[in-house]
Tab-separated table of C-alpha atoms and ligand atoms in Angstrom:
chain	number	residue	atom	x	y	z
T	1	UNK	CA	3.216	-59.492	-23.033
T	2	UNK	CA	3.652	-56.851	-25.636
T	3	UNK	CA	5.923	-54.562	-23.442
T	4	UNK	CA	8.286	-57.509	-22.932
T	5	UNK	CA	8.281	-58.363	-26.819
T	6	UNK	CA	8.804	-54.625	-27.328
T	7	UNK	CA	11.718	-54.572	-24.917
T	8	UNK	CA	13.540	-57.614	-25.006
T	9	UNK	CA	13.025	-59.113	-28.513
T	10	UNK	CA	14.733	-56.114	-30.380
T	11	UNK	CA	17.423	-55.983	-27.888
T	12	UNK	CA	18.272	-59.564	-28.918
T	13	UNK	CA	17.901	-58.491	-32.554
T	14	UNK	CA	14.965	-60.729	-33.137
T	15	UNK	CA	12.557	-59.710	-35.892
T	16	UNK	CA	9.171	-58.742	-34.174
T	17	UNK	CA	7.493	-57.409	-37.313
T	18	UNK	CA	5.061	-60.331	-37.243
T	19	UNK	CA	3.754	-59.278	-33.821
T	20	UNK	CA	2.638	-55.892	-34.970
T	21	UNK	CA	1.299	-57.587	-38.030
T	22	UNK	CA	-0.842	-60.000	-36.485
T	23	UNK	CA	-2.328	-57.055	-34.199
T	24	UNK	CA	-3.607	-55.423	-37.031
T	25	UNK	CA	-5.969	-58.309	-37.813
T	26	UNK	CA	-8.616	-56.638	-35.745
T	27	UNK	CA	-10.030	-54.761	-38.712
T	28	UNK	CA	-13.628	-55.968	-37.771
T	29	UNK	CA	-15.924	-53.175	-36.584
T	30	UNK	CA	-17.846	-54.735	-33.648
T	31	UNK	CA	-19.975	-57.463	-35.209
T	32	UNK	CA	-18.455	-60.314	-33.426
T	33	UNK	CA	-20.659	-62.951	-34.087
T	34	UNK	CA	-21.725	-64.338	-37.425
T	35	UNK	CA	-25.707	-64.240	-36.711
T	36	UNK	CA	-25.491	-60.457	-36.146
T	37	UNK	CA	-23.388	-60.017	-39.061
T	38	UNK	CA	-25.633	-62.382	-41.109
T	39	UNK	CA	-28.654	-60.042	-40.066
T	40	UNK	CA	-26.802	-57.043	-41.132
T	41	UNK	CA	-26.083	-58.343	-44.381
T	42	UNK	CA	-29.788	-59.226	-45.059
T	43	UNK	CA	-30.862	-55.524	-44.282
T	44	UNK	CA	-27.882	-54.233	-46.207
T	45	UNK	CA	-28.480	-51.834	-49.127
T	46	UNK	CA	-24.980	-50.532	-49.546
T	47	UNK	CA	-25.079	-51.232	-53.162
T	48	UNK	CA	-27.556	-51.419	-55.804
T	49	UNK	CA	-27.684	-55.290	-55.873
T	50	UNK	CA	-30.014	-55.072	-52.952
T	51	UNK	CA	-32.833	-53.875	-55.574
T	52	UNK	CA	-32.743	-57.059	-57.421
T	53	UNK	CA	-31.860	-59.795	-54.950
T	54	UNK	CA	-34.492	-62.280	-53.790
T	55	UNK	CA	-32.067	-63.513	-50.685
T	56	UNK	CA	-28.778	-62.523	-49.506
T	57	UNK	CA	-26.379	-65.280	-49.318
T	58	UNK	CA	-24.254	-65.164	-46.265
T	59	UNK	CA	-22.144	-68.237	-46.016
T	60	UNK	CA	-22.550	-72.197	-45.548
T	61	UNK	CA	-20.407	-74.880	-43.839
T	62	UNK	CA	-18.575	-75.304	-40.619
T	63	UNK	CA	-17.945	-72.346	-38.894
T	64	UNK	CA	-15.013	-73.740	-37.049
T	65	UNK	CA	-13.220	-74.967	-40.182
T	66	UNK	CA	-9.603	-73.886	-40.788
T	67	UNK	CA	-10.628	-73.520	-44.617
T	68	UNK	CA	-12.484	-71.029	-46.283
T	69	UNK	CA	-13.591	-71.063	-49.839
T	70	UNK	CA	-14.407	-67.792	-51.360
T	71	UNK	CA	-16.353	-67.629	-54.670
T	72	UNK	CA	-17.566	-64.834	-56.733
T	73	UNK	CA	-21.195	-64.209	-56.304
T	74	UNK	CA	-24.671	-65.943	-55.941
T	75	UNK	CA	-26.219	-67.182	-58.996
T	76	UNK	CA	-29.825	-67.764	-59.608
T	77	UNK	CA	-30.287	-70.897	-57.376
T	78	UNK	CA	-28.145	-69.456	-54.659
T	79	UNK	CA	-30.402	-66.323	-54.731
T	80	UNK	CA	-33.463	-68.211	-54.364
T	81	UNK	CA	-32.259	-70.398	-51.497
T	82	UNK	CA	-29.893	-67.958	-49.755
T	83	UNK	CA	-27.173	-70.424	-49.709
T	84	UNK	CA	-23.834	-70.351	-51.707
T	85	UNK	CA	-22.827	-72.835	-54.314
T	86	UNK	CA	-25.902	-75.027	-54.483
T	87	UNK	CA	-26.378	-74.763	-58.528
T	88	UNK	CA	-24.409	-76.472	-61.100
T	89	UNK	CA	-21.278	-74.893	-60.059
T	90	UNK	CA	-21.800	-76.039	-56.496
T	91	UNK	CA	-22.393	-79.572	-57.350
T	92	UNK	CA	-19.086	-79.531	-59.352
T	93	UNK	CA	-17.418	-78.228	-56.447
T	94	UNK	CA	-18.707	-80.779	-54.168
T	95	UNK	CA	-17.504	-83.216	-56.566
T	96	UNK	CA	-13.752	-81.612	-56.627
T	97	UNK	CA	-13.983	-81.861	-52.828
T	98	UNK	CA	-15.108	-85.371	-52.661
T	99	UNK	CA	-12.231	-86.395	-55.365
T	100	UNK	CA	-9.675	-85.295	-52.701
T	101	UNK	CA	-11.356	-86.933	-49.808
T	102	UNK	CA	-13.140	-83.689	-48.269
T	103	UNK	CA	-16.929	-82.503	-48.309
T	104	UNK	CA	-18.464	-79.152	-48.093
T	105	UNK	CA	-19.462	-79.663	-44.563
T	106	UNK	CA	-15.863	-79.613	-43.467
T	107	UNK	CA	-15.035	-76.339	-44.986
T	108	UNK	CA	-16.677	-72.843	-44.882
T	109	UNK	CA	-18.002	-71.354	-48.068
T	110	UNK	CA	-18.685	-67.736	-48.725
T	111	UNK	CA	-18.747	-65.264	-51.931
T	112	UNK	CA	-16.899	-62.075	-52.618
T	113	UNK	CA	-20.363	-60.307	-52.888
T	114	UNK	CA	-23.297	-61.382	-51.011
T	115	UNK	CA	-26.203	-60.423	-53.563
T	116	UNK	CA	-26.906	-61.741	-56.929
T	117	UNK	CA	-25.906	-59.483	-59.774
T	118	UNK	CA	-28.483	-59.268	-62.575
T	119	UNK	CA	-28.098	-62.041	-65.151
T	120	UNK	CA	-25.230	-63.193	-63.447
T	121	UNK	CA	-22.768	-60.636	-64.703
T	122	UNK	CA	-19.601	-60.102	-62.823
T	123	UNK	CA	-19.884	-57.981	-59.942
T	124	UNK	CA	-18.275	-54.607	-60.394
T	125	UNK	CA	-15.580	-53.049	-58.569
T	126	UNK	CA	-17.922	-50.712	-56.714
T	127	UNK	CA	-19.922	-53.816	-55.447
T	128	UNK	CA	-16.973	-55.846	-54.394
T	129	UNK	CA	-15.855	-52.868	-52.470
T	130	UNK	CA	-19.114	-52.023	-50.779
T	131	UNK	CA	-19.453	-55.720	-49.658
T	132	UNK	CA	-15.801	-55.987	-48.651
T	133	UNK	CA	-16.204	-55.312	-44.906
T	134	UNK	CA	-18.505	-58.191	-44.500
T	135	UNK	CA	-16.172	-60.693	-45.934
T	136	UNK	CA	-13.400	-59.057	-43.718
T	137	UNK	CA	-15.589	-59.441	-40.787
T	138	UNK	CA	-16.247	-63.109	-41.556
T	139	UNK	CA	-12.820	-63.904	-41.852
T	140	UNK	CA	-11.962	-62.025	-38.689
T	141	UNK	CA	-14.555	-64.223	-36.910
T	142	UNK	CA	-13.676	-67.582	-38.509
T	143	UNK	CA	-10.155	-67.240	-38.348
T	144	UNK	CA	-9.458	-69.544	-41.439
T	145	UNK	CA	-6.004	-71.056	-41.677
T	146	UNK	CA	-5.989	-71.011	-45.342
T	147	UNK	CA	-8.109	-69.210	-48.151
T	148	UNK	CA	-9.077	-70.988	-51.228
T	149	UNK	CA	-9.880	-68.267	-53.939
T	150	UNK	CA	-12.283	-69.681	-56.560
T	151	UNK	CA	-11.497	-67.848	-59.930
T	152	UNK	CA	-10.370	-64.490	-60.914
T	153	UNK	CA	-12.809	-62.314	-59.182
T	154	UNK	CA	-11.660	-63.668	-55.687
T	155	UNK	CA	-8.263	-63.825	-56.662
T	156	UNK	CA	-7.974	-60.158	-57.572
T	157	UNK	CA	-9.881	-59.112	-54.461
T	158	UNK	CA	-7.516	-60.590	-52.358
T	159	UNK	CA	-4.317	-60.676	-54.221
T	160	UNK	CA	-4.682	-57.372	-56.182
T	161	UNK	CA	-3.204	-59.043	-59.075
T	162	UNK	CA	-4.870	-58.964	-62.384
T	163	UNK	CA	-3.441	-61.892	-63.815
T	164	UNK	CA	-4.490	-64.883	-65.897
T	165	UNK	CA	-5.390	-68.084	-63.876
T	166	UNK	CA	-2.339	-69.674	-65.696
T	167	UNK	CA	-0.112	-67.229	-63.656
T	168	UNK	CA	-1.965	-67.774	-60.376
T	169	UNK	CA	-2.735	-71.649	-60.134
T	170	UNK	CA	-0.577	-73.936	-58.135
T	171	UNK	CA	1.072	-71.274	-56.046
T	172	UNK	CA	0.777	-70.298	-52.463
T	173	UNK	CA	0.136	-66.622	-51.748
T	174	UNK	CA	0.085	-64.862	-48.668
T	175	UNK	CA	-2.589	-62.386	-47.761
T	176	UNK	CA	-0.761	-59.739	-45.451
T	177	UNK	CA	-3.820	-57.872	-44.321
T	178	UNK	CA	-5.200	-61.251	-42.778
T	179	UNK	CA	-1.843	-62.786	-42.234
T	180	UNK	CA	-3.266	-65.763	-43.852
T	181	UNK	CA	-1.915	-68.063	-46.802
T	182	UNK	CA	-4.115	-68.375	-49.884
T	183	UNK	CA	-4.442	-70.543	-53.073
T	184	UNK	CA	-6.219	-69.773	-56.158
T	185	UNK	CA	-8.391	-72.733	-57.609
T	186	UNK	CA	-10.415	-72.707	-60.922
T	187	UNK	CA	-14.019	-71.414	-60.382
T	188	UNK	CA	-16.128	-74.496	-60.987
T	189	UNK	CA	-18.316	-72.258	-63.197
T	190	UNK	CA	-15.447	-71.700	-65.506
T	191	UNK	CA	-14.822	-75.202	-65.823
T	192	UNK	CA	-18.258	-76.062	-66.691
T	193	UNK	CA	-18.067	-73.660	-69.525
T	194	UNK	CA	-14.662	-74.778	-70.725
T	195	UNK	CA	-14.644	-78.648	-70.406
T	196	UNK	CA	-11.441	-78.802	-72.065
T	197	UNK	CA	-9.767	-77.240	-68.945
T	198	UNK	CA	-10.668	-80.343	-67.151
T	199	UNK	CA	-7.618	-82.211	-67.773
T	200	UNK	CA	-5.750	-79.357	-65.928
T	201	UNK	CA	-7.849	-79.637	-62.787
T	202	UNK	CA	-6.362	-82.989	-61.588
T	203	UNK	CA	-3.001	-81.146	-60.881
T	204	UNK	CA	-4.835	-78.321	-59.133
T	205	UNK	CA	-6.746	-80.845	-56.997
T	206	UNK	CA	-3.416	-82.427	-55.996
T	207	UNK	CA	-2.086	-79.343	-55.122
T	208	UNK	CA	-5.224	-78.431	-53.114
T	209	UNK	CA	-5.102	-81.568	-51.370
T	210	UNK	CA	-1.534	-81.169	-50.181
T	211	UNK	CA	-2.458	-77.565	-48.648
T	212	UNK	CA	-5.553	-78.609	-47.387
T	213	UNK	CA	-5.211	-81.829	-45.861
T	214	UNK	CA	-3.428	-80.971	-42.693
T	215	UNK	CA	-6.456	-78.397	-41.907
T	216	UNK	CA	-9.397	-81.004	-42.498
T	217	UNK	CA	-10.349	-83.967	-40.788
P	301	URA	N1	-20.805	-69.139	-58.265
P	301	URA	C1	-20.344	-68.423	-57.183
P	301	URA	O1	-19.300	-68.037	-57.263
P	301	URA	N2	-20.845	-68.486	-56.080
P	301	URA	C2	-22.033	-69.035	-55.610
P	301	URA	O2	-22.351	-69.167	-54.759
P	301	URA	C3	-22.475	-70.019	-56.873
P	301	URA	C4	-21.983	-69.890	-58.077
P	302	SF4	FE1	-24.883	-55.083	-49.416
P	302	SF4	FE2	-23.122	-56.829	-50.456
P	302	SF4	FE3	-25.531	-57.112	-51.232
P	302	SF4	FE4	-24.417	-54.874	-52.106
P	302	SF4	S1	-23.778	-56.815	-52.472
P	302	SF4	S2	-26.249	-54.802	-51.119
P	302	SF4	S3	-22.941	-54.311	-50.116
P	302	SF4	S4	-24.568	-57.175	-49.162
């Protein structure tokens, strides 16, 4: 197949750059199932967050979903339970999903880093980088068709853009590394902290609904 594409398509002046891009998705380094990757994360000591965690928080939801939500880092309740988004922010996320006819069981939810930063501080760049291969591999295994980046930490990790939310929301991005479209949505913890932003969320939810509804049943 590849040799036919290499040979005939350029002759017909058809752009084949998509083909080579697709092939670069094989960035995973061997842990082809989620359970063995989860085990690897449980034993991980690649950054200092392992010293203070109670549990690693790998991911939750439908492993076959076309939609992956990506948060920041586990908080206290997530660290206790080993599951993402189960505290107050998680409950608000569930409400957001319900309001557009979705539920968390129909999507897959992960975090940018898998261990809780002490006192819920922002994860440091070095921690995000240390953890980044696990997230790459989760994406490689689950193969979502769209990423929903919750808040600025996840947005920066994927889009390399240190921009305010006002410049990131209501837009469709494309993450070349994975060949996947992505949108940026408010982090629910931010909405809890800034209730005055709540009135903006409705527009974002409609936008999210428009993008996600073809991908979830
Ligand atoms: N905030 C996050 O970003 N992730 C969680 O799992 C919980 C709160
Ligand atoms: Fe390992 Fe990620 Fe936990 Fe750091 S945050 S110890 S890299 S799993």
